[in-house]
């Protein structure tokens, strides 16, 4: 993932409409799907960062806690570990989709254009299904480690959960789950519309 990255205009290109053999490339909208998944993964990055800053800043534990400071509390440490593990898993599946799309773009003029394009949209669809479902968990865990102050309007930590759900709703995963299942069971090609 990059922060404040620069892309020149020459670096912006679309997936070609046709492969060398003249057949149309099937999945020209896969980039847009991966983009949204990457945005959600970025939100999870921020969730982990917010959780770490928040817990480190707290100086009081609950009276029944096992440690004096929240950052020494085993349950809090375990929750931060879960958030970090979810973040790493989301990075991995998103990166897999990005690499598949990169291969599709590199091979878009070759004989393998259809196969590479299909592989990219399958990877993007799988990343979408997993990311949309998993990303809400770290958002909830952030509230768990934040105590009562985390749900204040000033902290606005609930924005992460809401933003994840709003972005995910642009292309509901439950439809992708069915299409992926049909593809794996019956060899049915994924749709070629803007949601794939």
PDB file of C-alpha atoms in Angstrom:
ATOM      1  CA  UNK A   1       0.000   0.000   0.000  1.00  0.00           C
ATOM      2  CA  UNK A   2       1.171   3.516  -0.738  1.00  0.00           C
ATOM      3  CA  UNK A   3       0.511   6.891   0.852  1.00  0.00           C
ATOM      4  CA  UNK A   4       0.635  10.051  -1.246  1.00  0.00           C
ATOM      5  CA  UNK A   5       1.743   8.113  -4.322  1.00  0.00           C
ATOM      6  CA  UNK A   6       2.066   9.915  -7.645  1.00  0.00           C
ATOM      7  CA  UNK A   7       0.881   8.389 -10.892  1.00  0.00           C
ATOM      8  CA  UNK A   8       1.741  10.180 -14.124  1.00  0.00           C
ATOM      9  CA  UNK A   9      -0.883  10.468 -16.821  1.00  0.00           C
ATOM     10  CA  UNK A  10       1.135   8.024 -18.924  1.00  0.00           C
ATOM     11  CA  UNK A  11       0.745   5.497 -16.107  1.00  0.00           C
ATOM     12  CA  UNK A  12      -3.028   5.555 -16.392  1.00  0.00           C
ATOM     13  CA  UNK A  13      -4.266   3.084 -18.962  1.00  0.00           C
ATOM     14  CA  UNK A  14      -7.321   0.974 -19.452  1.00  0.00           C
ATOM     15  CA  UNK A  15      -7.499  -2.730 -20.055  1.00  0.00           C
ATOM     16  CA  UNK A  16      -7.589  -3.088 -23.849  1.00  0.00           C
ATOM     17  CA  UNK A  17     -10.969  -3.837 -25.370  1.00  0.00           C
ATOM     18  CA  UNK A  18      -9.543  -6.651 -27.528  1.00  0.00           C
ATOM     19  CA  UNK A  19      -6.839  -9.265 -27.288  1.00  0.00           C
ATOM     20  CA  UNK A  20      -4.453  -9.888 -30.221  1.00  0.00           C
ATOM     21  CA  UNK A  21      -6.770 -12.512 -31.636  1.00  0.00           C
ATOM     22  CA  UNK A  22      -9.600  -9.957 -31.880  1.00  0.00           C
ATOM     23  CA  UNK A  23     -11.758 -11.445 -29.114  1.00  0.00           C
ATOM     24  CA  UNK A  24     -13.025  -8.898 -26.570  1.00  0.00           C
ATOM     25  CA  UNK A  25     -11.343  -8.880 -23.198  1.00  0.00           C
ATOM     26  CA  UNK A  26     -14.075  -9.963 -20.834  1.00  0.00           C
ATOM     27  CA  UNK A  27     -13.524  -8.153 -17.566  1.00  0.00           C
ATOM     28  CA  UNK A  28     -12.626  -4.529 -18.161  1.00  0.00           C
ATOM     29  CA  UNK A  29     -14.157  -3.371 -14.874  1.00  0.00           C
ATOM     30  CA  UNK A  30     -12.069  -5.536 -12.553  1.00  0.00           C
ATOM     31  CA  UNK A  31      -9.848  -2.568 -11.652  1.00  0.00           C
ATOM     32  CA  UNK A  32     -12.811  -0.716 -10.161  1.00  0.00           C
ATOM     33  CA  UNK A  33     -13.709  -3.694  -7.995  1.00  0.00           C
ATOM     34  CA  UNK A  34     -10.153  -4.059  -6.704  1.00  0.00           C
ATOM     35  CA  UNK A  35     -10.017  -0.322  -6.065  1.00  0.00           C
ATOM     36  CA  UNK A  36     -13.002  -0.498  -3.703  1.00  0.00           C
ATOM     37  CA  UNK A  37     -11.564  -3.537  -1.941  1.00  0.00           C
ATOM     38  CA  UNK A  38      -8.277  -1.673  -1.508  1.00  0.00           C
ATOM     39  CA  UNK A  39     -10.113   1.279   0.037  1.00  0.00           C
ATOM     40  CA  UNK A  40     -11.726  -1.016   2.608  1.00  0.00           C
ATOM     41  CA  UNK A  41      -8.345  -2.613   3.346  1.00  0.00           C
ATOM     42  CA  UNK A  42      -6.969   0.890   3.899  1.00  0.00           C
ATOM     43  CA  UNK A  43      -9.719   1.572   6.419  1.00  0.00           C
ATOM     44  CA  UNK A  44      -8.640  -1.534   8.322  1.00  0.00           C
ATOM     45  CA  UNK A  45      -5.079  -0.156   8.348  1.00  0.00           C
ATOM     46  CA  UNK A  46      -6.466   2.941  10.025  1.00  0.00           C
ATOM     47  CA  UNK A  47      -8.486   0.863  12.492  1.00  0.00           C
ATOM     48  CA  UNK A  48      -5.295  -0.825  13.705  1.00  0.00           C
ATOM     49  CA  UNK A  49      -3.470   2.508  13.942  1.00  0.00           C
ATOM     50  CA  UNK A  50      -6.375   4.083  15.854  1.00  0.00           C
ATOM     51  CA  UNK A  51      -6.607   1.102  18.203  1.00  0.00           C
ATOM     52  CA  UNK A  52      -2.895   1.257  19.050  1.00  0.00           C
ATOM     53  CA  UNK A  53      -2.919   5.020  19.677  1.00  0.00           C
ATOM     54  CA  UNK A  54      -6.097   4.792  21.730  1.00  0.00           C
ATOM     55  CA  UNK A  55      -4.942   1.957  23.986  1.00  0.00           C
ATOM     56  CA  UNK A  56      -1.488   3.459  24.511  1.00  0.00           C
ATOM     57  CA  UNK A  57      -3.083   6.760  25.567  1.00  0.00           C
ATOM     58  CA  UNK A  58      -5.334   5.178  28.200  1.00  0.00           C
ATOM     59  CA  UNK A  59      -3.931   5.110  31.720  1.00  0.00           C
ATOM     60  CA  UNK A  60      -6.799   3.529  33.657  1.00  0.00           C
ATOM     61  CA  UNK A  61      -7.993  -0.040  33.557  1.00  0.00           C
ATOM     62  CA  UNK A  62     -11.283  -1.397  34.770  1.00  0.00           C
ATOM     63  CA  UNK A  63     -11.322  -2.258  38.465  1.00  0.00           C
ATOM     64  CA  UNK A  64     -11.548  -5.960  37.607  1.00  0.00           C
ATOM     65  CA  UNK A  65      -8.756  -5.858  35.026  1.00  0.00           C
ATOM     66  CA  UNK A  66      -5.687  -8.050  35.360  1.00  0.00           C
ATOM     67  CA  UNK A  67      -3.222  -5.217  34.690  1.00  0.00           C
ATOM     68  CA  UNK A  68      -2.809  -1.643  35.865  1.00  0.00           C
ATOM     69  CA  UNK A  69      -2.513  -0.206  32.347  1.00  0.00           C
ATOM     70  CA  UNK A  70      -4.750  -1.135  29.416  1.00  0.00           C
ATOM     71  CA  UNK A  71      -1.734  -1.787  27.158  1.00  0.00           C
ATOM     72  CA  UNK A  72      -0.616  -4.500  29.624  1.00  0.00           C
ATOM     73  CA  UNK A  73      -4.060  -6.122  29.796  1.00  0.00           C
ATOM     74  CA  UNK A  74      -3.990  -9.609  28.153  1.00  0.00           C
ATOM     75  CA  UNK A  75      -7.489  -9.284  26.656  1.00  0.00           C
ATOM     76  CA  UNK A  76      -6.660  -5.908  25.133  1.00  0.00           C
ATOM     77  CA  UNK A  77      -3.377  -7.247  23.748  1.00  0.00           C
ATOM     78  CA  UNK A  78      -5.194 -10.229  22.243  1.00  0.00           C
ATOM     79  CA  UNK A  79      -7.772  -7.957  20.633  1.00  0.00           C
ATOM     80  CA  UNK A  80      -5.074  -5.767  19.092  1.00  0.00           C
ATOM     81  CA  UNK A  81      -3.440  -8.966  17.834  1.00  0.00           C
ATOM     82  CA  UNK A  82      -6.707 -10.059  16.208  1.00  0.00           C
ATOM     83  CA  UNK A  83      -7.102  -6.686  14.501  1.00  0.00           C
ATOM     84  CA  UNK A  84      -3.524  -6.943  13.201  1.00  0.00           C
ATOM     85  CA  UNK A  85      -4.122 -10.496  11.955  1.00  0.00           C
ATOM     86  CA  UNK A  86      -7.313  -9.484  10.141  1.00  0.00           C
ATOM     87  CA  UNK A  87      -5.430  -6.577   8.573  1.00  0.00           C
ATOM     88  CA  UNK A  88      -2.644  -8.875   7.355  1.00  0.00           C
ATOM     89  CA  UNK A  89      -5.134 -11.342   5.867  1.00  0.00           C
ATOM     90  CA  UNK A  90      -6.950  -8.551   4.038  1.00  0.00           C
ATOM     91  CA  UNK A  91      -3.659  -7.215   2.685  1.00  0.00           C
ATOM     92  CA  UNK A  92      -2.747 -10.684   1.405  1.00  0.00           C
ATOM     93  CA  UNK A  93      -6.010 -11.368  -0.420  1.00  0.00           C
ATOM     94  CA  UNK A  94      -6.111  -7.845  -1.853  1.00  0.00           C
ATOM     95  CA  UNK A  95      -2.512  -8.120  -3.042  1.00  0.00           C
ATOM     96  CA  UNK A  96      -3.350 -11.442  -4.707  1.00  0.00           C
ATOM     97  CA  UNK A  97      -6.136  -9.721  -6.654  1.00  0.00           C
ATOM     98  CA  UNK A  98      -3.852  -6.802  -7.590  1.00  0.00           C
ATOM     99  CA  UNK A  99      -1.203  -9.208  -8.895  1.00  0.00           C
ATOM    100  CA  UNK A 100      -3.788 -11.113 -10.953  1.00  0.00           C
ATOM    101  CA  UNK A 101      -5.012  -7.852 -12.480  1.00  0.00           C
ATOM    102  CA  UNK A 102      -1.441  -6.793 -13.216  1.00  0.00           C
ATOM    103  CA  UNK A 103      -0.864 -10.078 -15.062  1.00  0.00           C
ATOM    104  CA  UNK A 104      -4.094  -9.533 -17.016  1.00  0.00           C
ATOM    105  CA  UNK A 105      -2.960  -6.067 -18.068  1.00  0.00           C
ATOM    106  CA  UNK A 106       0.468  -7.338 -19.064  1.00  0.00           C
ATOM    107  CA  UNK A 107      -1.048 -10.154 -21.123  1.00  0.00           C
ATOM    108  CA  UNK A 108      -4.018  -8.255 -22.483  1.00  0.00           C
ATOM    109  CA  UNK A 109      -2.702  -8.330 -26.040  1.00  0.00           C
ATOM    110  CA  UNK A 110      -1.723 -11.995 -26.000  1.00  0.00           C
ATOM    111  CA  UNK A 111      -3.381 -15.311 -26.598  1.00  0.00           C
ATOM    112  CA  UNK A 112      -3.951 -15.743 -22.844  1.00  0.00           C
ATOM    113  CA  UNK A 113      -5.929 -12.500 -22.502  1.00  0.00           C
ATOM    114  CA  UNK A 114      -9.243 -14.233 -21.756  1.00  0.00           C
ATOM    115  CA  UNK A 115      -7.776 -16.639 -19.208  1.00  0.00           C
ATOM    116  CA  UNK A 116      -5.836 -13.875 -17.443  1.00  0.00           C
ATOM    117  CA  UNK A 117      -8.831 -11.551 -17.430  1.00  0.00           C
ATOM    118  CA  UNK A 118     -11.042 -14.265 -15.951  1.00  0.00           C
ATOM    119  CA  UNK A 119      -8.405 -15.108 -13.325  1.00  0.00           C
ATOM    120  CA  UNK A 120      -8.203 -11.424 -12.349  1.00  0.00           C
ATOM    121  CA  UNK A 121     -11.941 -11.027 -11.909  1.00  0.00           C
ATOM    122  CA  UNK A 122     -12.190 -14.280  -9.934  1.00  0.00           C
ATOM    123  CA  UNK A 123      -9.394 -13.078  -7.626  1.00  0.00           C
ATOM    124  CA  UNK A 124     -11.039  -9.655  -7.302  1.00  0.00           C
ATOM    125  CA  UNK A 125     -14.414 -11.243  -6.543  1.00  0.00           C
ATOM    126  CA  UNK A 126     -12.932 -13.537  -3.902  1.00  0.00           C
ATOM    127  CA  UNK A 127     -11.119 -10.591  -2.333  1.00  0.00           C
ATOM    128  CA  UNK A 128     -14.364  -8.624  -2.273  1.00  0.00           C
ATOM    129  CA  UNK A 129     -16.288 -11.432  -0.561  1.00  0.00           C
ATOM    130  CA  UNK A 130     -13.658 -11.924   2.132  1.00  0.00           C
ATOM    131  CA  UNK A 131     -12.871  -8.236   2.668  1.00  0.00           C
ATOM    132  CA  UNK A 132     -16.474  -7.119   2.973  1.00  0.00           C
ATOM    133  CA  UNK A 133     -17.220  -9.789   5.543  1.00  0.00           C
ATOM    134  CA  UNK A 134     -13.981  -9.676   7.536  1.00  0.00           C
ATOM    135  CA  UNK A 135     -13.369  -5.901   7.611  1.00  0.00           C
ATOM    136  CA  UNK A 136     -16.367  -5.216   9.830  1.00  0.00           C
ATOM    137  CA  UNK A 137     -14.817  -7.372  12.578  1.00  0.00           C
ATOM    138  CA  UNK A 138     -11.806  -5.121  13.263  1.00  0.00           C
ATOM    139  CA  UNK A 139     -14.154  -2.124  13.256  1.00  0.00           C
ATOM    140  CA  UNK A 140     -16.180  -3.746  16.029  1.00  0.00           C
ATOM    141  CA  UNK A 141     -13.049  -4.805  17.909  1.00  0.00           C
ATOM    142  CA  UNK A 142     -11.859  -1.191  17.870  1.00  0.00           C
ATOM    143  CA  UNK A 143     -14.948  -0.246  19.849  1.00  0.00           C
ATOM    144  CA  UNK A 144     -14.220  -3.121  22.252  1.00  0.00           C
ATOM    145  CA  UNK A 145     -10.758  -1.775  23.106  1.00  0.00           C
ATOM    146  CA  UNK A 146     -11.819   1.850  23.205  1.00  0.00           C
ATOM    147  CA  UNK A 147     -14.089   1.663  26.249  1.00  0.00           C
ATOM    148  CA  UNK A 148     -16.955   4.143  26.568  1.00  0.00           C
ATOM    149  CA  UNK A 149     -15.013   7.078  25.150  1.00  0.00           C
ATOM    150  CA  UNK A 150     -14.598   5.282  21.832  1.00  0.00           C
ATOM    151  CA  UNK A 151     -18.246   5.668  20.938  1.00  0.00           C
ATOM    152  CA  UNK A 152     -18.320   9.393  21.584  1.00  0.00           C
ATOM    153  CA  UNK A 153     -19.151  11.722  18.715  1.00  0.00           C
ATOM    154  CA  UNK A 154     -15.798  13.407  19.246  1.00  0.00           C
ATOM    155  CA  UNK A 155     -13.819  10.183  18.719  1.00  0.00           C
ATOM    156  CA  UNK A 156     -16.135   9.104  15.840  1.00  0.00           C
ATOM    157  CA  UNK A 157     -14.593   5.632  15.771  1.00  0.00           C
ATOM    158  CA  UNK A 158     -17.874   4.208  14.521  1.00  0.00           C
ATOM    159  CA  UNK A 159     -17.107   5.900  11.188  1.00  0.00           C
ATOM    160  CA  UNK A 160     -14.835   3.000  10.231  1.00  0.00           C
ATOM    161  CA  UNK A 161     -17.617   0.421  10.466  1.00  0.00           C
ATOM    162  CA  UNK A 162     -20.054   2.725   8.663  1.00  0.00           C
ATOM    163  CA  UNK A 163     -17.559   3.564   5.891  1.00  0.00           C
ATOM    164  CA  UNK A 164     -16.771  -0.113   5.341  1.00  0.00           C
ATOM    165  CA  UNK A 165     -20.473  -0.958   5.061  1.00  0.00           C
ATOM    166  CA  UNK A 166     -21.222   1.957   2.714  1.00  0.00           C
ATOM    167  CA  UNK A 167     -18.369   1.094   0.353  1.00  0.00           C
ATOM    168  CA  UNK A 168     -19.216  -2.616   0.457  1.00  0.00           C
ATOM    169  CA  UNK A 169     -22.878  -1.962  -0.332  1.00  0.00           C
ATOM    170  CA  UNK A 170     -22.003  -0.587  -3.772  1.00  0.00           C
ATOM    171  CA  UNK A 171     -21.627  -4.155  -4.956  1.00  0.00           C
ATOM    172  CA  UNK A 172     -23.215  -6.625  -2.513  1.00  0.00           C
ATOM    173  CA  UNK A 173     -20.988  -9.640  -1.855  1.00  0.00           C
ATOM    174  CA  UNK A 174     -23.848 -12.120  -1.568  1.00  0.00           C
ATOM    175  CA  UNK A 175     -24.378 -11.947  -5.335  1.00  0.00           C
ATOM    176  CA  UNK A 176     -20.674 -12.513  -5.930  1.00  0.00           C
ATOM    177  CA  UNK A 177     -20.706 -15.509  -3.605  1.00  0.00           C
ATOM    178  CA  UNK A 178     -23.383 -17.189  -5.730  1.00  0.00           C
ATOM    179  CA  UNK A 179     -21.640 -16.361  -9.005  1.00  0.00           C
ATOM    180  CA  UNK A 180     -18.310 -17.665  -7.690  1.00  0.00           C
ATOM    181  CA  UNK A 181     -19.972 -20.870  -6.524  1.00  0.00           C
ATOM    182  CA  UNK A 182     -21.608 -21.369  -9.920  1.00  0.00           C
ATOM    183  CA  UNK A 183     -18.240 -20.775 -11.582  1.00  0.00           C
ATOM    184  CA  UNK A 184     -16.426 -23.342  -9.434  1.00  0.00           C
ATOM    185  CA  UNK A 185     -19.205 -25.949  -9.550  1.00  0.00           C
ATOM    186  CA  UNK A 186     -20.371 -25.597 -13.154  1.00  0.00           C
ATOM    187  CA  UNK A 187     -17.687 -23.654 -15.000  1.00  0.00           C
ATOM    188  CA  UNK A 188     -20.094 -20.777 -15.596  1.00  0.00           C
ATOM    189  CA  UNK A 189     -18.277 -17.603 -16.603  1.00  0.00           C
ATOM    190  CA  UNK A 190     -18.654 -14.589 -14.354  1.00  0.00           C
ATOM    191  CA  UNK A 191     -20.783 -11.721 -15.702  1.00  0.00           C
ATOM    192  CA  UNK A 192     -18.910  -9.127 -17.739  1.00  0.00           C
ATOM    193  CA  UNK A 193     -20.746  -6.078 -16.395  1.00  0.00           C
ATOM    194  CA  UNK A 194     -19.441  -3.261 -14.247  1.00  0.00           C
ATOM    195  CA  UNK A 195     -19.734  -5.244 -11.021  1.00  0.00           C
ATOM    196  CA  UNK A 196     -17.115  -7.777 -12.134  1.00  0.00           C
TER     197      UNK A 196
END
